[in-house]
XYZ file of C-alpha atoms in Angstrom:
573
model
C 0.171 -0.151 0.229
C 1.259 3.886 -1.121
C 2.223 6.224 2.280
C -0.142 9.005 2.382
C 1.198 12.330 4.060
C -1.129 12.819 5.650
C -3.181 9.858 5.922
C -6.177 10.331 4.398
C -10.133 9.427 4.259
C -12.056 9.773 1.035
C -15.081 10.114 3.136
C -14.228 12.874 4.670
C -12.808 15.228 1.463
C -14.659 18.067 0.385
C -14.927 17.243 -3.314
C -16.053 13.845 -5.217
C -13.744 13.873 -7.786
C -11.071 14.374 -5.386
C -12.236 11.414 -3.049
C -12.926 8.829 -6.007
C -9.329 9.362 -7.332
C -7.916 9.394 -3.422
C -10.108 5.894 -2.940
C -8.524 4.062 -6.076
C -4.972 5.028 -4.801
C -5.461 3.589 -1.258
C -6.917 0.547 -3.161
C -4.183 0.002 -6.033
C -0.992 1.221 -5.369
C 1.819 -0.559 -3.837
C 4.494 0.890 -1.442
C 6.775 2.285 -4.311
C 4.816 5.024 -3.977
C 4.263 8.246 -1.450
C 1.449 10.733 -1.827
C 0.560 13.886 -0.512
C -2.832 15.130 -0.941
C -3.710 19.034 -0.904
C -0.266 20.315 -0.368
C -0.545 24.104 -0.190
C 2.798 26.244 -1.446
C 3.998 29.645 -0.971
C 6.938 31.015 -3.132
C 8.385 35.171 -3.552
C 7.137 37.076 -6.299
C 9.416 37.013 -9.374
C 10.441 40.033 -9.780
C 8.888 42.741 -7.154
C 10.531 41.834 -3.789
C 7.678 43.886 -1.908
C 5.044 41.906 -3.840
C 2.577 39.607 -1.923
C 4.112 36.164 -2.400
C 2.358 33.808 -4.588
C 0.335 30.707 -3.173
C -0.921 28.131 -4.889
C -2.033 23.849 -4.210
C -1.301 20.896 -5.737
C -4.457 18.714 -5.480
C -1.993 15.651 -5.533
C 1.695 15.022 -5.417
C 2.888 11.484 -6.350
C 6.669 10.632 -5.937
C 8.341 7.139 -6.955
C 12.278 6.837 -6.648
C 12.031 5.487 -10.171
C 9.818 7.834 -11.758
C 10.021 11.328 -9.933
C 7.356 13.387 -9.002
C 4.062 13.314 -10.796
C 1.798 16.623 -9.825
C -2.330 15.801 -10.831
C -4.836 18.414 -10.802
C -8.178 17.381 -10.224
C -10.953 18.773 -11.662
C -15.070 17.300 -11.321
C -17.838 17.637 -13.449
C -18.394 18.144 -17.040
C -15.637 20.411 -18.165
C -14.711 21.715 -21.584
C -11.991 23.930 -22.999
C -13.759 26.940 -25.241
C -10.715 28.136 -27.272
C -8.164 29.072 -24.384
C -11.272 29.461 -21.694
C -11.423 26.289 -19.691
C -15.655 25.992 -18.525
C -17.540 23.580 -16.489
C -21.132 23.289 -17.300
C -23.895 24.249 -13.880
C -27.282 24.388 -13.982
C -27.125 28.274 -15.340
C -24.628 26.785 -18.288
C -21.241 27.456 -18.658
C -19.388 28.885 -15.893
C -15.304 29.967 -16.128
C -12.836 28.078 -14.022
C -9.200 27.931 -13.628
C -7.219 26.600 -16.151
C -6.228 22.836 -14.451
C -2.839 22.653 -16.569
C -1.683 26.123 -15.596
C -2.499 25.477 -12.218
C -0.468 22.456 -12.233
C 2.375 24.186 -13.695
C 2.227 26.607 -11.460
C 3.073 23.899 -8.585
C 5.585 22.569 -10.776
C 7.861 25.452 -10.848
C 7.077 26.574 -7.472
C 8.013 23.157 -6.233
C 11.122 22.949 -8.571
C 12.496 26.145 -7.012
C 11.506 24.960 -3.485
C 13.436 21.416 -4.353
C 16.561 23.494 -5.612
C 16.238 25.975 -2.485
C 16.325 22.817 -0.018
C 17.679 19.588 -1.502
C 20.815 21.601 -3.946
C 20.313 22.477 -7.617
C 21.986 18.515 -8.084
C 18.864 17.019 -6.806
C 16.240 19.059 -8.091
C 17.703 18.420 -11.468
C 17.770 14.735 -11.146
C 13.959 15.085 -9.528
C 11.991 14.463 -12.622
C 8.465 16.446 -12.294
C 5.322 15.679 -14.399
C 1.964 17.056 -14.587
C -1.312 15.725 -15.288
C -4.785 16.373 -14.763
C -7.705 13.946 -13.811
C -11.027 13.856 -14.594
C -12.584 10.814 -12.551
C -15.997 11.099 -13.424
C -15.572 11.778 -17.246
C -14.605 10.941 -20.616
C -12.983 13.120 -23.288
C -13.215 13.180 -26.911
C -11.625 15.489 -29.840
C -8.456 16.590 -29.515
C -6.334 17.307 -25.797
C -5.479 21.154 -25.051
C -1.958 22.036 -26.790
C -0.159 22.312 -23.576
C -1.453 18.354 -22.410
C -0.122 15.873 -23.914
C -3.506 13.007 -24.202
C -0.871 10.468 -21.927
C -0.823 13.154 -19.051
C -4.962 13.412 -18.960
C -6.868 10.516 -16.649
C -10.368 9.772 -16.796
C -13.215 7.631 -15.137
C -11.874 4.565 -17.711
C -8.585 4.860 -15.754
C -9.783 4.401 -12.335
C -10.392 0.751 -12.052
C -6.579 -0.002 -13.634
C -5.113 3.384 -12.572
C -1.375 2.328 -11.566
C -0.483 2.236 -15.617
C -2.504 5.575 -16.159
C -0.220 7.003 -13.646
C 2.844 5.793 -15.350
C 1.629 6.639 -18.426
C 1.009 10.071 -17.328
C 4.492 10.282 -15.408
C 6.590 8.837 -18.735
C 4.592 11.904 -20.703
C 6.548 14.297 -18.729
C 9.995 12.715 -18.727
C 9.620 10.771 -15.521
C 11.943 7.530 -15.206
C 15.276 8.978 -16.778
C 16.666 9.310 -13.215
C 16.385 6.783 -10.701
C 16.527 8.570 -7.254
C 19.089 7.412 -4.623
C 17.401 6.125 -1.299
C 18.896 9.691 0.009
C 17.835 11.856 -2.406
C 14.454 10.491 -2.265
C 13.995 11.065 1.302
C 15.704 14.622 0.838
C 12.741 15.106 -1.660
C 10.014 13.914 0.352
C 11.353 16.231 3.599
C 11.704 19.103 1.689
C 7.575 18.792 0.344
C 6.048 17.123 3.598
C 9.095 18.679 6.162
C 8.770 18.015 9.850
C 7.876 21.517 11.128
C 8.296 22.034 15.050
C 7.800 24.993 16.898
C 10.363 24.371 19.923
C 11.572 26.823 22.979
C 15.272 26.897 22.798
C 17.219 26.167 25.816
C 18.101 29.718 26.120
C 14.502 31.100 27.261
C 14.529 28.377 30.024
C 17.844 29.424 31.307
C 17.663 32.789 31.152
C 14.218 32.434 33.342
C 16.030 29.832 35.534
C 18.739 32.200 36.196
C 17.043 35.278 37.380
C 14.539 32.372 39.519
C 17.748 31.351 40.935
C 19.337 34.768 41.433
C 16.665 36.170 43.096
C 16.718 33.265 45.707
C 20.227 33.445 46.427
C 19.447 37.528 47.200
C 16.887 36.275 49.548
C 19.707 34.279 51.530
C 21.981 36.870 51.460
C 19.467 39.489 52.808
C 18.939 36.532 55.577
C 22.456 36.046 56.608
C 23.420 39.647 56.497
C 21.832 38.887 59.943
C 25.181 37.677 61.263
C 26.974 40.285 60.559
C 28.105 41.412 63.520
C 29.828 38.141 64.272
C 33.560 39.030 64.140
C 34.257 35.295 63.985
C 32.632 32.851 61.684
C 32.704 29.221 60.040
C 30.242 29.203 57.428
C 29.975 25.524 55.915
C 27.799 25.118 52.987
C 26.931 22.721 50.160
C 27.621 23.268 46.505
C 25.634 26.031 45.412
C 24.270 27.670 48.638
C 26.114 31.182 47.981
C 29.211 30.866 50.066
C 31.061 32.806 47.690
C 28.649 35.550 47.312
C 28.474 35.554 50.959
C 32.394 36.083 51.242
C 32.367 38.676 48.883
C 29.472 40.659 51.009
C 31.398 40.073 54.247
C 34.465 41.186 52.523
C 32.724 44.697 52.057
C 31.243 45.297 54.768
C 34.534 44.870 56.547
C 35.729 46.998 54.381
C 33.242 49.908 55.652
C 34.648 49.978 59.043
C 38.616 48.357 58.910
C 41.406 49.758 56.975
C 42.585 46.852 54.729
C 40.861 43.721 54.170
C 42.294 40.161 52.887
C 40.192 38.044 50.602
C 41.952 34.662 49.914
C 40.892 31.601 48.649
C 42.300 28.264 46.954
C 41.425 28.397 43.275
C 43.619 30.798 41.440
C 40.536 31.164 38.758
C 38.150 31.981 41.462
C 40.323 34.867 42.830
C 40.030 36.181 39.109
C 36.406 35.969 38.835
C 35.957 37.757 42.448
C 38.454 40.517 41.554
C 36.121 41.233 38.358
C 33.409 41.122 40.559
C 34.607 43.429 42.973
C 35.896 46.075 41.003
C 36.240 49.432 42.464
C 36.165 47.710 46.273
C 40.002 46.513 45.517
C 42.957 48.586 46.379
C 44.172 49.149 43.147
C 41.264 51.307 42.408
C 41.087 52.909 45.713
C 39.297 50.617 47.689
C 40.462 48.731 51.068
C 39.742 45.137 49.766
C 43.243 43.349 48.716
C 42.128 39.732 46.418
C 44.323 36.890 45.574
C 44.373 33.449 46.303
C 47.144 31.655 48.660
C 49.910 30.491 46.191
C 49.846 33.904 44.064
C 49.722 36.012 47.769
C 52.742 33.541 49.004
C 54.613 33.903 45.859
C 53.968 37.896 45.324
C 54.895 38.786 49.094
C 58.146 36.624 48.731
C 59.011 38.450 45.093
C 58.290 41.896 47.138
C 60.608 40.671 49.876
C 63.537 39.319 47.343
C 63.181 35.638 49.177
C 63.876 32.864 46.624
C 60.119 31.009 46.343
C 60.533 27.806 44.067
C 58.105 25.223 44.128
C 59.661 21.562 44.435
C 58.258 19.843 41.481
C 59.623 16.238 42.877
C 56.807 16.790 45.564
C 54.688 20.044 44.722
C 51.896 18.893 47.013
C 54.185 18.697 50.445
C 56.135 21.783 49.445
C 53.067 23.837 49.050
C 51.871 22.763 52.748
C 55.027 23.013 54.490
C 57.709 24.824 52.716
C 55.327 27.706 51.187
C 54.029 29.266 54.289
C 57.324 29.212 55.908
C 58.731 31.253 53.252
C 55.490 33.785 53.423
C 56.099 33.831 57.015
C 59.391 35.190 56.479
C 58.194 37.818 54.032
C 55.659 39.503 55.864
C 58.167 39.468 58.998
C 60.485 41.316 56.400
C 58.058 43.618 54.477
C 55.710 44.415 57.938
C 58.035 44.753 61.342
C 55.203 46.719 62.541
C 52.491 44.358 62.780
C 50.337 42.635 60.013
C 49.326 44.343 56.933
C 45.116 43.326 57.197
C 42.780 44.164 59.737
C 40.323 41.486 58.225
C 40.469 38.232 56.882
C 37.850 36.297 54.301
C 38.793 32.688 53.179
C 36.911 31.012 50.875
C 37.165 26.956 49.912
C 38.929 27.098 53.360
C 38.570 23.411 53.371
C 41.730 23.211 50.734
C 43.835 25.629 53.319
C 46.538 23.267 55.478
C 47.370 23.962 58.669
C 50.528 25.793 57.803
C 48.603 27.999 55.563
C 46.713 29.254 58.700
C 49.750 29.770 60.660
C 51.269 32.187 57.720
C 47.783 34.249 58.007
C 48.630 34.830 61.121
C 51.499 36.998 60.008
C 48.970 39.008 57.476
C 46.110 39.377 59.736
C 46.319 39.102 63.545
C 43.932 36.314 64.264
C 42.601 38.417 67.151
C 40.867 40.671 64.325
C 37.754 39.465 62.385
C 38.055 36.114 60.592
C 35.520 34.568 58.434
C 36.149 31.156 56.761
C 33.804 29.468 54.229
C 34.003 25.760 53.213
C 32.715 23.161 51.647
C 34.518 19.646 52.601
C 32.755 17.983 49.957
C 34.453 19.962 47.115
C 38.022 19.512 49.488
C 40.936 18.479 47.612
C 42.622 16.791 50.831
C 41.594 13.600 51.786
C 41.055 15.009 55.481
C 39.845 18.704 55.119
C 41.588 20.674 57.575
C 38.966 22.651 59.998
C 39.937 26.258 60.700
C 41.605 27.059 63.693
C 39.092 29.546 64.573
C 38.136 29.421 68.533
C 35.092 30.718 69.303
C 33.699 31.147 65.952
C 29.943 31.587 65.421
C 29.107 28.589 63.159
C 26.270 28.845 60.079
C 25.735 26.003 58.285
C 24.103 26.353 54.541
C 22.397 23.209 53.220
C 20.149 24.525 50.780
C 21.311 24.777 47.266
C 20.316 27.994 45.634
C 22.632 27.548 42.166
C 21.054 24.684 40.372
C 17.620 23.072 39.405
C 15.953 20.991 41.158
C 17.215 18.071 38.577
C 20.746 18.679 38.871
C 20.794 18.225 42.731
C 19.145 15.027 42.291
C 21.395 13.871 39.951
C 24.487 15.184 41.702
C 23.314 14.262 45.642
C 22.998 10.593 43.973
C 26.454 10.331 42.062
C 28.534 11.639 45.231
C 26.197 10.212 48.103
C 26.544 13.718 49.191
C 23.344 15.467 50.322
C 22.429 19.142 49.726
C 18.468 20.274 49.156
C 17.134 22.437 46.453
C 15.314 25.584 47.086
C 11.636 24.601 47.522
C 10.958 27.342 44.845
C 14.113 26.830 42.670
C 12.933 25.515 38.547
C 12.798 21.732 38.135
C 14.967 22.191 34.804
C 15.318 19.790 32.398
C 16.925 16.291 33.622
C 20.698 16.097 32.294
C 21.535 14.398 29.021
C 23.784 11.047 29.692
C 25.854 10.697 26.148
C 27.970 7.172 25.836
C 30.399 6.925 22.799
C 30.729 3.835 20.599
C 34.535 4.555 21.308
C 36.792 7.383 22.827
C 38.010 8.196 19.621
C 34.044 9.542 19.247
C 34.121 11.909 22.055
C 35.548 14.924 20.580
C 32.432 14.618 17.885
C 30.016 14.216 20.184
C 31.151 17.384 22.417
C 31.114 19.029 19.114
C 27.666 18.056 17.971
C 26.348 19.159 21.554
C 28.107 22.279 21.237
C 26.894 22.749 17.969
C 23.519 22.875 18.981
C 23.827 24.455 22.137
C 24.738 27.972 19.584
C 22.313 27.218 17.175
C 19.524 25.666 17.639
C 19.554 26.730 21.833
C 20.609 29.960 20.900
C 22.996 30.092 24.040
C 25.812 32.827 23.773
C 29.614 31.176 24.770
C 29.749 32.524 27.640
C 26.796 30.547 28.984
C 28.647 27.657 28.513
C 31.516 25.404 30.082
C 32.980 22.014 29.046
C 34.869 20.300 32.321
C 36.699 17.525 32.390
C 39.544 15.832 34.100
C 42.269 16.694 32.018
C 43.017 20.182 30.440
C 42.109 21.576 26.561
C 46.034 20.558 25.814
C 45.486 16.758 27.133
C 42.005 15.592 26.557
C 40.020 15.193 23.381
C 39.078 18.345 22.209
C 43.511 19.295 22.127
C 43.405 19.732 18.641
C 39.709 22.128 17.947
C 40.437 25.582 17.518
C 36.410 26.324 17.302
C 32.876 25.412 16.787
C 30.376 27.322 14.862
C 32.922 30.067 14.769
C 32.937 30.094 18.827
C 36.666 29.584 19.999
C 37.745 26.868 22.561
C 39.557 28.633 25.114
C 40.771 27.645 28.079
C 40.957 31.099 29.861
C 38.472 32.014 32.242
C 38.595 35.685 32.194
C 38.628 35.297 28.393
C 35.445 33.239 28.468
C 33.408 35.787 30.504
C 34.511 38.254 27.786
C 31.866 36.481 25.638
C 35.311 35.300 23.791
C 34.535 31.770 23.553
C 33.158 28.730 25.041
C 35.637 27.627 27.984
C 37.321 24.072 28.163
C 38.944 23.130 31.236
C 39.264 20.660 34.421
C 37.158 20.629 37.285
C 39.121 21.691 39.413
C 40.392 25.089 38.021
C 36.167 25.997 37.868
C 35.670 25.137 41.470
C 33.787 28.096 43.193
C 32.575 28.898 39.618
C 29.512 28.533 37.422
C 27.370 28.609 34.277
C 24.135 28.408 32.850
C 25.267 25.002 30.862
C 27.881 22.279 31.724
C 29.124 19.764 29.309
C 31.197 16.990 31.800
C 33.118 15.446 28.912
C 35.206 12.222 28.631
C 33.926 10.906 32.415
C 35.766 7.787 32.619
C 34.556 6.782 36.289
C 36.015 7.967 39.402
C 39.999 7.656 40.907
C 43.057 9.474 41.663
C 42.474 11.477 38.450
C 38.524 12.349 38.865
C 37.859 11.911 42.222
C 34.083 12.024 43.915
C 34.983 15.579 44.191
C 35.408 16.440 41.229
C 32.851 14.850 40.514
C 30.563 16.444 43.076
C 32.179 20.073 41.579
C 31.769 19.497 37.686
C 28.049 18.258 38.002
C 27.035 21.403 40.453
C 28.707 24.382 38.449
C 25.721 24.060 35.918
C 22.733 26.617 37.060
C 20.257 25.193 34.307
C 21.297 22.073 32.079
C 23.862 18.959 32.464
C 25.409 17.043 29.245
C 27.162 14.554 30.868
C 29.644 12.668 27.956
C 31.082 9.337 28.891
C 34.288 7.739 28.528
C 32.572 4.596 27.363
C 29.401 2.112 28.588
C 30.908 1.170 32.359
C 31.432 4.656 32.765
C 28.138 5.415 31.373
C 26.158 2.843 33.825
C 28.144 4.137 36.512
C 25.794 7.304 36.369
C 22.532 5.455 35.514
C 20.681 5.464 38.877
C 21.770 9.171 39.027
C 20.000 10.154 35.655
C 17.311 8.597 36.881
C 17.135 9.831 39.915
C 16.964 13.528 38.603
C 13.996 12.282 36.199
C 12.181 11.187 39.367
C 12.177 14.764 40.349
C 9.724 15.598 37.717
C 7.592 12.506 38.183
C 6.843 13.288 41.460
C 5.169 16.284 41.371
């Protein structure tokens, strides 16, 4: 049986002539035929771009791989051609009607242009288009119209044996000269009967989610400002609970009543972002706040004090934990003989600070001065996170996630066995997308495909997307990819925030930062290279949407339960 687009029911057709022809097609045409009924078309006017578009409709289109496309115009009743005028006999006499041959040929040229536009000129040229006119209720005598060969005319005598008549009409127009390939046939089908879908780009929901989450975070900060009077505090919070924003607000509050404030953290990229956000509050811009991650702070002070500061590459972690703080303390004593230069201290990512770092900070800010520390032990780079040594500190626990959608929170909780609560009013969000490549070599192509969709179909900006993984760009699957859809792939977060490309970096380097959409690239399971803390960080960086591209099926299966948990959030509502 032929395929009909759309499915037809002759009993519901408006015109009996078309219904009888459709009934014959349903009963007689085999599976090689694709029939489209009442296909409307619109095409711009040929000469005047301001003129209304040309419109028309083809009664039947019949597509066949071997014979091409046949346009059939159908006329019912008793028809006659008088000179160059077509008429239909009605009770009051002859009534002029549209020229069916001209109607069919107008459809031919409009559809040929559409095929060339959508499928390309080569496919359009190989698709032979024939035209015919059917008179299902009549016969004809005398000579046919000069612009229509007799083989292209179908009458009531052809209905009992319709397929030979259709093939005759095809051949009258040249059909059968070029057989379409399967791909060409499918391209023509999609051009004539496209699957048109109106969809909401991810950009819309991302923007709405960002505004909602920002409003929730502002509400949480307003509540936490009630604790500003406490000179010492340890604020422990889950990912997305607003720790860094609160730390920035706390530094600004200190600056209003203190001479000099030091804001330090572990991650250099986080420090860069904080510096960008604090702007006029920085010392170099006339403010009172100094922002540096601990590594840069120690290096700069030693350089100023003319103290050699070269990390031991053989055992870098131990050198930074033990030797670097001693050198910083030595530099501080050399530079600030009259006493510590800062009278308030804010420490973010405190879970990553060693005991020696805290001892060294005493030389920069006396521990009797106000000190606030912010931490999340689940994001610790150390096996055993160090408790900030702040005796008598007021403790605040933040267990509500204000950054992520509820589905992302559920996914992260399940994948890492770390509990956090989404804000009650947080958006549900889309389920995270989990993709498994056929082989590791396919990872790069999959990432590029997803990124291309985000940038074009979903209308996102490069600065809204971050690609995270266990290794840097130069060592990962995207090492040889410079750009996608004209957007550079960059490894510098500042460049990314300026909108100059899509960021590709490690989860550890992105700790403390966030993006509207995160692609976790090349997840190969947990180990020394990518710990549960790294996974927790990567999953919770995405505000609105999360895409995970696994390394292989085993890695994908390790996250199946997490994906199911995220989907279940929506099913429970």
